mmCIF file of C-alpha atoms in Angstrom:
data_model
loop_
_atom_site.group_PDB
_atom_site.id
_atom_site.type_symbol
_atom_site.label_atom_id
_atom_site.label_comp_id
_atom_site.label_asym_id
_atom_site.label_seq_id
_atom_site.Cartn_x
_atom_site.Cartn_y
_atom_site.Cartn_z
ATOM 1 C CA UNK S 1 35.910 -11.837 -19.546
ATOM 2 C CA UNK S 2 34.790 -14.877 -21.539
ATOM 3 C CA UNK S 3 31.123 -15.824 -21.672
ATOM 4 C CA UNK S 4 31.867 -19.450 -20.785
ATOM 5 C CA UNK S 5 29.743 -20.328 -17.727
ATOM 6 C CA UNK S 6 32.634 -22.268 -16.159
ATOM 7 C CA UNK S 7 36.305 -21.289 -16.416
ATOM 8 C CA UNK S 8 39.265 -23.612 -15.828
ATOM 9 C CA UNK S 9 42.864 -22.630 -15.088
ATOM 10 C CA UNK S 10 45.456 -25.406 -14.914
ATOM 11 C CA UNK S 11 48.708 -24.654 -13.083
ATOM 12 C CA UNK S 12 52.105 -26.291 -13.234
ATOM 13 C CA UNK S 13 51.917 -27.420 -9.598
ATOM 14 C CA UNK S 14 49.046 -29.808 -10.348
ATOM 15 C CA UNK S 15 46.289 -27.437 -9.180
ATOM 16 C CA UNK S 16 43.260 -26.569 -11.310
ATOM 17 C CA UNK S 17 41.060 -23.586 -10.432
ATOM 18 C CA UNK S 18 37.447 -23.903 -11.569
ATOM 19 C CA UNK S 19 35.361 -20.713 -11.530
ATOM 20 C CA UNK S 20 31.582 -20.511 -11.839
ATOM 21 C CA UNK S 21 31.347 -17.599 -14.244
ATOM 22 C CA UNK S 22 27.955 -15.869 -14.215
ATOM 23 C CA UNK S 23 28.741 -12.936 -11.885
ATOM 24 C CA UNK S 24 25.929 -10.814 -13.373
ATOM 25 C CA UNK S 25 23.489 -13.514 -12.152
ATOM 26 C CA UNK S 26 25.329 -14.251 -8.890
ATOM 27 C CA UNK S 27 26.737 -17.377 -10.552
ATOM 28 C CA UNK S 28 23.298 -18.977 -10.569
ATOM 29 C CA UNK S 29 23.196 -22.597 -11.688
ATOM 30 C CA UNK S 30 21.591 -22.387 -15.093
ATOM 31 C CA UNK S 31 21.091 -25.503 -17.196
ATOM 32 C CA UNK S 32 24.114 -24.499 -19.282
ATOM 33 C CA UNK S 33 26.310 -23.920 -16.231
ATOM 34 C CA UNK S 34 25.320 -27.245 -14.648
ATOM 35 C CA UNK S 35 26.082 -29.112 -17.845
ATOM 36 C CA UNK S 36 29.443 -27.387 -18.238
ATOM 37 C CA UNK S 37 30.375 -27.939 -14.589
ATOM 38 C CA UNK S 38 29.651 -31.642 -14.980
ATOM 39 C CA UNK S 39 31.856 -31.825 -18.087
ATOM 40 C CA UNK S 40 34.670 -29.862 -16.427
ATOM 41 C CA UNK S 41 34.723 -31.957 -13.251
ATOM 42 C CA UNK S 42 34.589 -35.184 -15.252
ATOM 43 C CA UNK S 43 37.503 -34.036 -17.409
ATOM 44 C CA UNK S 44 39.601 -32.998 -14.396
ATOM 45 C CA UNK S 45 38.911 -36.334 -12.720
ATOM 46 C CA UNK S 46 40.513 -38.053 -15.709
ATOM 47 C CA UNK S 47 43.417 -35.609 -16.110
ATOM 48 C CA UNK S 48 46.596 -37.087 -14.622
ATOM 49 C CA UNK S 49 48.257 -33.652 -14.615
ATOM 50 C CA UNK S 50 45.656 -32.341 -12.149
ATOM 51 C CA UNK S 51 46.029 -33.501 -8.551
ATOM 52 C CA UNK S 52 43.830 -31.038 -6.652
ATOM 53 C CA UNK S 53 40.958 -28.709 -7.622
ATOM 54 C CA UNK S 54 39.875 -25.329 -6.241
ATOM 55 C CA UNK S 55 36.227 -24.461 -6.951
ATOM 56 C CA UNK S 56 35.064 -20.844 -6.588
ATOM 57 C CA UNK S 57 32.738 -18.222 -8.059
ATOM 58 C CA UNK S 58 33.458 -15.148 -10.128
ATOM 59 C CA UNK S 59 33.424 -11.856 -8.237
ATOM 60 C CA UNK S 60 32.955 -11.362 -4.492
ATOM 61 C CA UNK S 61 29.150 -11.350 -4.178
ATOM 62 C CA UNK S 62 28.402 -15.023 -4.734
ATOM 63 C CA UNK S 63 29.929 -18.456 -4.782
ATOM 64 C CA UNK S 64 26.630 -19.424 -6.363
ATOM 65 C CA UNK S 65 23.093 -18.329 -5.523
ATOM 66 C CA UNK S 66 21.763 -21.776 -6.457
ATOM 67 C CA UNK S 67 19.451 -22.852 -9.251
ATOM 68 C CA UNK S 68 18.534 -20.049 -11.620
ATOM 69 C CA UNK S 69 15.023 -19.210 -10.358
ATOM 70 C CA UNK S 70 14.370 -16.891 -13.310
ATOM 71 C CA UNK S 71 15.086 -19.776 -15.667
ATOM 72 C CA UNK S 72 12.990 -22.160 -13.570
ATOM 73 C CA UNK S 73 10.051 -19.785 -13.724
ATOM 74 C CA UNK S 74 10.212 -19.215 -17.471
ATOM 75 C CA UNK S 75 11.293 -22.552 -18.904
ATOM 76 C CA UNK S 76 8.909 -25.528 -18.641
ATOM 77 C CA UNK S 77 10.631 -28.648 -17.326
ATOM 78 C CA UNK S 78 13.702 -26.823 -15.992
ATOM 79 C CA UNK S 79 13.160 -28.018 -12.419
ATOM 80 C CA UNK S 80 12.479 -31.543 -13.630
ATOM 81 C CA UNK S 81 15.728 -31.469 -15.582
ATOM 82 C CA UNK S 82 17.633 -30.516 -12.434
ATOM 83 C CA UNK S 83 15.974 -33.248 -10.376
ATOM 84 C CA UNK S 84 16.524 -35.834 -13.116
ATOM 85 C CA UNK S 85 20.284 -35.361 -13.156
ATOM 86 C CA UNK S 86 21.667 -38.708 -12.061
ATOM 87 C CA UNK S 87 25.132 -39.981 -11.228
ATOM 88 C CA UNK S 88 26.108 -39.881 -14.902
ATOM 89 C CA UNK S 89 25.247 -36.205 -15.462
ATOM 90 C CA UNK S 90 24.750 -34.531 -12.072
ATOM 91 C CA UNK S 91 27.385 -31.805 -11.525
ATOM 92 C CA UNK S 92 27.195 -32.184 -7.728
ATOM 93 C CA UNK S 93 27.784 -35.921 -8.003
ATOM 94 C CA UNK S 94 30.699 -35.197 -10.346
ATOM 95 C CA UNK S 95 32.283 -33.047 -7.621
ATOM 96 C CA UNK S 96 31.618 -35.679 -4.936
ATOM 97 C CA UNK S 97 33.060 -38.560 -6.934
ATOM 98 C CA UNK S 98 36.080 -36.703 -8.301
ATOM 99 C CA UNK S 99 39.150 -38.652 -7.231
ATOM 100 C CA UNK S 100 41.079 -35.413 -6.846
ATOM 101 C CA UNK S 101 40.417 -33.461 -3.620
ATOM 102 C CA UNK S 102 38.170 -30.451 -4.241
ATOM 103 C CA UNK S 103 38.601 -27.311 -2.127
ATOM 104 C CA UNK S 104 35.615 -24.980 -2.142
ATOM 105 C CA UNK S 105 36.733 -21.337 -1.948
ATOM 106 C CA UNK S 106 33.477 -19.705 -0.846
ATOM 107 C CA UNK S 107 33.755 -16.090 -1.947
ATOM 108 C CA UNK S 108 30.198 -14.877 -1.242
ATOM 109 C CA UNK S 109 26.737 -16.320 -0.762
ATOM 110 C CA UNK S 110 26.112 -20.050 -1.207
ATOM 111 C CA UNK S 111 22.360 -20.425 -1.318
ATOM 112 C CA UNK S 112 20.203 -23.573 -1.541
ATOM 113 C CA UNK S 113 21.515 -25.453 -4.609
ATOM 114 C CA UNK S 114 24.704 -23.412 -4.241
ATOM 115 C CA UNK S 115 24.927 -24.587 -0.636
ATOM 116 C CA UNK S 116 24.683 -28.143 -1.968
ATOM 117 C CA UNK S 117 27.512 -27.485 -4.422
ATOM 118 C CA UNK S 118 29.638 -26.240 -1.512
ATOM 119 C CA UNK S 119 28.818 -29.324 0.568
ATOM 120 C CA UNK S 120 29.989 -31.548 -2.291
ATOM 121 C CA UNK S 121 33.546 -30.215 -1.828
ATOM 122 C CA UNK S 122 36.046 -32.018 0.401
ATOM 123 C CA UNK S 123 37.296 -28.891 2.181
ATOM 124 C CA UNK S 124 35.704 -25.455 2.551
ATOM 125 C CA UNK S 125 37.559 -22.177 3.013
ATOM 126 C CA UNK S 126 35.382 -19.074 3.263
ATOM 127 C CA UNK S 127 35.984 -15.384 2.817
ATOM 128 C CA UNK S 128 34.772 -13.173 5.641
ATOM 129 C CA UNK S 129 31.846 -12.018 3.477
ATOM 130 C CA UNK S 130 30.652 -15.563 2.723
ATOM 131 C CA UNK S 131 27.151 -16.520 3.848
ATOM 132 C CA UNK S 132 25.207 -19.750 3.613
ATOM 133 C CA UNK S 133 21.439 -20.280 3.353
ATOM 134 C CA UNK S 134 19.050 -23.124 2.659
ATOM 135 C CA UNK S 135 15.849 -21.649 1.223
ATOM 136 C CA UNK S 136 14.309 -24.901 -0.026
ATOM 137 C CA UNK S 137 11.441 -24.486 2.440
ATOM 138 C CA UNK S 138 10.854 -20.901 1.306
ATOM 139 C CA UNK S 139 10.829 -21.838 -2.382
ATOM 140 C CA UNK S 140 8.779 -25.010 -1.810
ATOM 141 C CA UNK S 141 11.281 -27.394 -3.410
ATOM 142 C CA UNK S 142 12.778 -30.416 -1.650
ATOM 143 C CA UNK S 143 16.589 -30.752 -1.825
ATOM 144 C CA UNK S 144 17.814 -33.388 -4.235
ATOM 145 C CA UNK S 145 21.583 -32.958 -4.110
ATOM 146 C CA UNK S 146 22.213 -34.130 -0.554
ATOM 147 C CA UNK S 147 21.769 -31.069 1.643
ATOM 148 C CA UNK S 148 19.160 -32.647 3.929
ATOM 149 C CA UNK S 149 21.556 -35.458 4.825
ATOM 150 C CA UNK S 150 25.001 -33.861 4.661
ATOM 151 C CA UNK S 151 24.343 -30.704 6.660
ATOM 152 C CA UNK S 152 23.066 -32.538 9.755
ATOM 153 C CA UNK S 153 26.111 -34.804 9.697
ATOM 154 C CA UNK S 154 28.430 -31.806 9.550
ATOM 155 C CA UNK S 155 26.888 -29.461 12.133
ATOM 156 C CA UNK S 156 24.357 -31.651 13.950
ATOM 157 C CA UNK S 157 20.621 -32.128 13.324
ATOM 158 C CA UNK S 158 19.466 -29.282 15.589
ATOM 159 C CA UNK S 159 21.567 -26.637 13.857
ATOM 160 C CA UNK S 160 20.729 -28.099 10.448
ATOM 161 C CA UNK S 161 17.022 -27.839 11.230
ATOM 162 C CA UNK S 162 17.476 -24.240 12.389
ATOM 163 C CA UNK S 163 19.016 -23.307 9.036
ATOM 164 C CA UNK S 164 16.828 -25.385 6.743
ATOM 165 C CA UNK S 165 13.472 -24.753 8.371
ATOM 166 C CA UNK S 166 13.987 -21.015 8.829
ATOM 167 C CA UNK S 167 15.831 -20.219 5.597
ATOM 168 C CA UNK S 168 17.993 -17.759 7.539
ATOM 169 C CA UNK S 169 21.541 -16.866 6.529
ATOM 170 C CA UNK S 170 24.588 -18.197 8.368
ATOM 171 C CA UNK S 171 27.593 -15.862 8.432
ATOM 172 C CA UNK S 172 31.153 -17.034 7.826
ATOM 173 C CA UNK S 173 32.347 -16.669 11.428
ATOM 174 C CA UNK S 174 29.482 -18.783 12.748
ATOM 175 C CA UNK S 175 29.996 -21.324 9.963
ATOM 176 C CA UNK S 176 33.598 -21.718 11.117
ATOM 177 C CA UNK S 177 32.553 -22.023 14.762
ATOM 178 C CA UNK S 178 29.984 -24.676 13.871
ATOM 179 C CA UNK S 179 32.538 -26.672 11.857
ATOM 180 C CA UNK S 180 30.976 -26.072 8.466
ATOM 181 C CA UNK S 181 34.096 -24.398 7.047
ATOM 182 C CA UNK S 182 37.732 -25.074 7.876
ATOM 183 C CA UNK S 183 38.747 -21.444 8.160
ATOM 184 C CA UNK S 184 37.743 -17.870 7.301
ATOM 185 C CA UNK S 185 40.090 -15.427 5.553
ATOM 186 C CA UNK S 186 39.825 -11.942 4.104
ATOM 187 C CA UNK S 187 38.335 -11.801 0.589
ATOM 188 C CA UNK S 188 41.607 -10.759 -1.018
ATOM 189 C CA UNK S 189 43.413 -13.740 0.514
ATOM 190 C CA UNK S 190 40.842 -16.419 -0.299
ATOM 191 C CA UNK S 191 42.202 -17.762 -3.570
ATOM 192 C CA UNK S 192 45.831 -17.613 -2.495
ATOM 193 C CA UNK S 193 45.074 -19.523 0.731
ATOM 194 C CA UNK S 194 42.998 -22.096 -1.142
ATOM 195 C CA UNK S 195 45.642 -22.516 -3.837
ATOM 196 C CA UNK S 196 48.412 -22.871 -1.238
ATOM 197 C CA UNK S 197 46.522 -25.685 0.482
ATOM 198 C CA UNK S 198 45.765 -27.268 -2.890
ATOM 199 C CA UNK S 199 49.465 -27.141 -3.801
ATOM 200 C CA UNK S 200 50.357 -28.818 -0.493
ATOM 201 C CA UNK S 201 47.925 -31.636 -1.275
ATOM 202 C CA UNK S 202 49.073 -31.859 -4.886
ATOM 203 C CA UNK S 203 52.685 -32.310 -3.782
ATOM 204 C CA UNK S 204 51.886 -35.731 -2.273
ATOM 205 C CA UNK S 205 51.557 -38.961 -4.243
ATOM 206 C CA UNK S 206 48.405 -38.629 -6.364
ATOM 207 C CA UNK S 207 47.358 -42.280 -6.238
ATOM 208 C CA UNK S 208 47.806 -42.394 -2.466
ATOM 209 C CA UNK S 209 45.791 -39.193 -1.985
ATOM 210 C CA UNK S 210 42.963 -40.599 -4.126
ATOM 211 C CA UNK S 211 42.934 -43.816 -2.108
ATOM 212 C CA UNK S 212 43.038 -41.996 1.236
ATOM 213 C CA UNK S 213 40.192 -39.661 0.199
ATOM 214 C CA UNK S 214 38.126 -42.666 -0.842
ATOM 215 C CA UNK S 215 38.846 -44.430 2.463
ATOM 216 C CA UNK S 216 37.639 -41.408 4.462
ATOM 217 C CA UNK S 217 34.493 -41.003 2.360
ATOM 218 C CA UNK S 218 33.611 -44.689 2.274
ATOM 219 C CA UNK S 219 34.224 -45.101 5.992
ATOM 220 C CA UNK S 220 32.219 -42.021 6.931
ATOM 221 C CA UNK S 221 29.194 -43.495 5.176
ATOM 222 C CA UNK S 222 29.347 -46.561 7.468
ATOM 223 C CA UNK S 223 28.711 -47.112 11.173
ATOM 224 C CA UNK S 224 31.924 -46.597 13.171
ATOM 225 C CA UNK S 225 32.682 -50.266 13.698
ATOM 226 C CA UNK S 226 32.249 -51.070 10.020
ATOM 227 C CA UNK S 227 34.410 -48.084 9.110
ATOM 228 C CA UNK S 228 37.200 -49.372 11.352
ATOM 229 C CA UNK S 229 36.927 -52.785 9.717
ATOM 230 C CA UNK S 230 37.104 -51.153 6.290
ATOM 231 C CA UNK S 231 40.265 -49.302 7.264
ATOM 232 C CA UNK S 232 41.822 -52.527 8.539
ATOM 233 C CA UNK S 233 41.077 -54.361 5.291
ATOM 234 C CA UNK S 234 42.367 -51.636 3.012
ATOM 235 C CA UNK S 235 45.427 -50.755 5.096
ATOM 236 C CA UNK S 236 46.410 -54.415 5.410
ATOM 237 C CA UNK S 237 46.230 -54.821 1.661
ATOM 238 C CA UNK S 238 48.009 -51.568 0.837
ATOM 239 C CA UNK S 239 50.712 -51.688 3.491
ATOM 240 C CA UNK S 240 51.888 -55.127 2.396
ATOM 241 C CA UNK S 241 53.306 -53.344 -0.637
ATOM 242 C CA UNK S 242 55.338 -50.859 1.443
ATOM 243 C CA UNK S 243 59.018 -51.714 1.827
ATOM 244 C CA UNK S 244 61.484 -50.441 4.444
ATOM 245 C CA UNK S 245 63.515 -48.992 1.604
ATOM 246 C CA UNK S 246 60.611 -46.888 0.333
ATOM 247 C CA UNK S 247 59.940 -45.542 3.841
ATOM 248 C CA UNK S 248 63.602 -44.671 4.318
ATOM 249 C CA UNK S 249 63.738 -42.962 0.926
ATOM 250 C CA UNK S 250 60.919 -40.631 1.950
ATOM 251 C CA UNK S 251 61.875 -40.098 5.593
ATOM 252 C CA UNK S 252 64.328 -37.256 5.057
ATOM 253 C CA UNK S 253 61.862 -35.297 2.880
ATOM 254 C CA UNK S 254 59.088 -35.727 5.459
ATOM 255 C CA UNK S 255 61.341 -34.538 8.275
ATOM 256 C CA UNK S 256 62.593 -31.551 6.274
ATOM 257 C CA UNK S 257 59.041 -30.514 5.423
ATOM 258 C CA UNK S 258 57.999 -30.809 9.048
ATOM 259 C CA UNK S 259 60.873 -28.601 10.216
ATOM 260 C CA UNK S 260 59.990 -26.016 7.558
ATOM 261 C CA UNK S 261 56.449 -25.784 8.867
#
């Protein structure tokens, strides 16, 4: 296997599979891996041939165990470098702002910074051996990639506090029950399930998918009433461009796909 810390496979159906590739270190987020992940996600965002991304980790033990604590403990300024990563160089922000939907295929543990990488994805599918943990309190480092705000919005503040203040692991089945992941599958099925969903998304109009993703994200960051107003403004503008002929041209394909499902 190549020594590249991040691998990319582009497929003909518009799906790219990105793999965090440090299995010997549980795919820990070294400085080199973070830099490469930022470059990869930025490149995929600008690649018109890619319409959906699957993000996973090498092996079955770890999606990513978070920041490389061995590196942090031996390299002066390593933690400061991680905290200083802004919107222009932060790999988590690059995942969040990618216009292509990103499916996280969580193949093992996602711990602390690795948990934050998972939460940056649009959709999470977990293998049955996946586990999540926030050990910021145990390590004595405050989260800087969004975990303290995102997790409570996904599973509620009480459950988020239970996880973050205790540092305990959350198993895949409970993560699904709490709404953290969309579904749980057997380890051998994880990539195929994630790629199938990615191909379904990639088969729709890319510009429309990018706009719809942005509408969901932008609206979710607002109070409900403001989100509804945002939807009204954007839909009014966009739907003025839709003609009866274009709807009719797509109707048969939509109906055929629905019957097939």
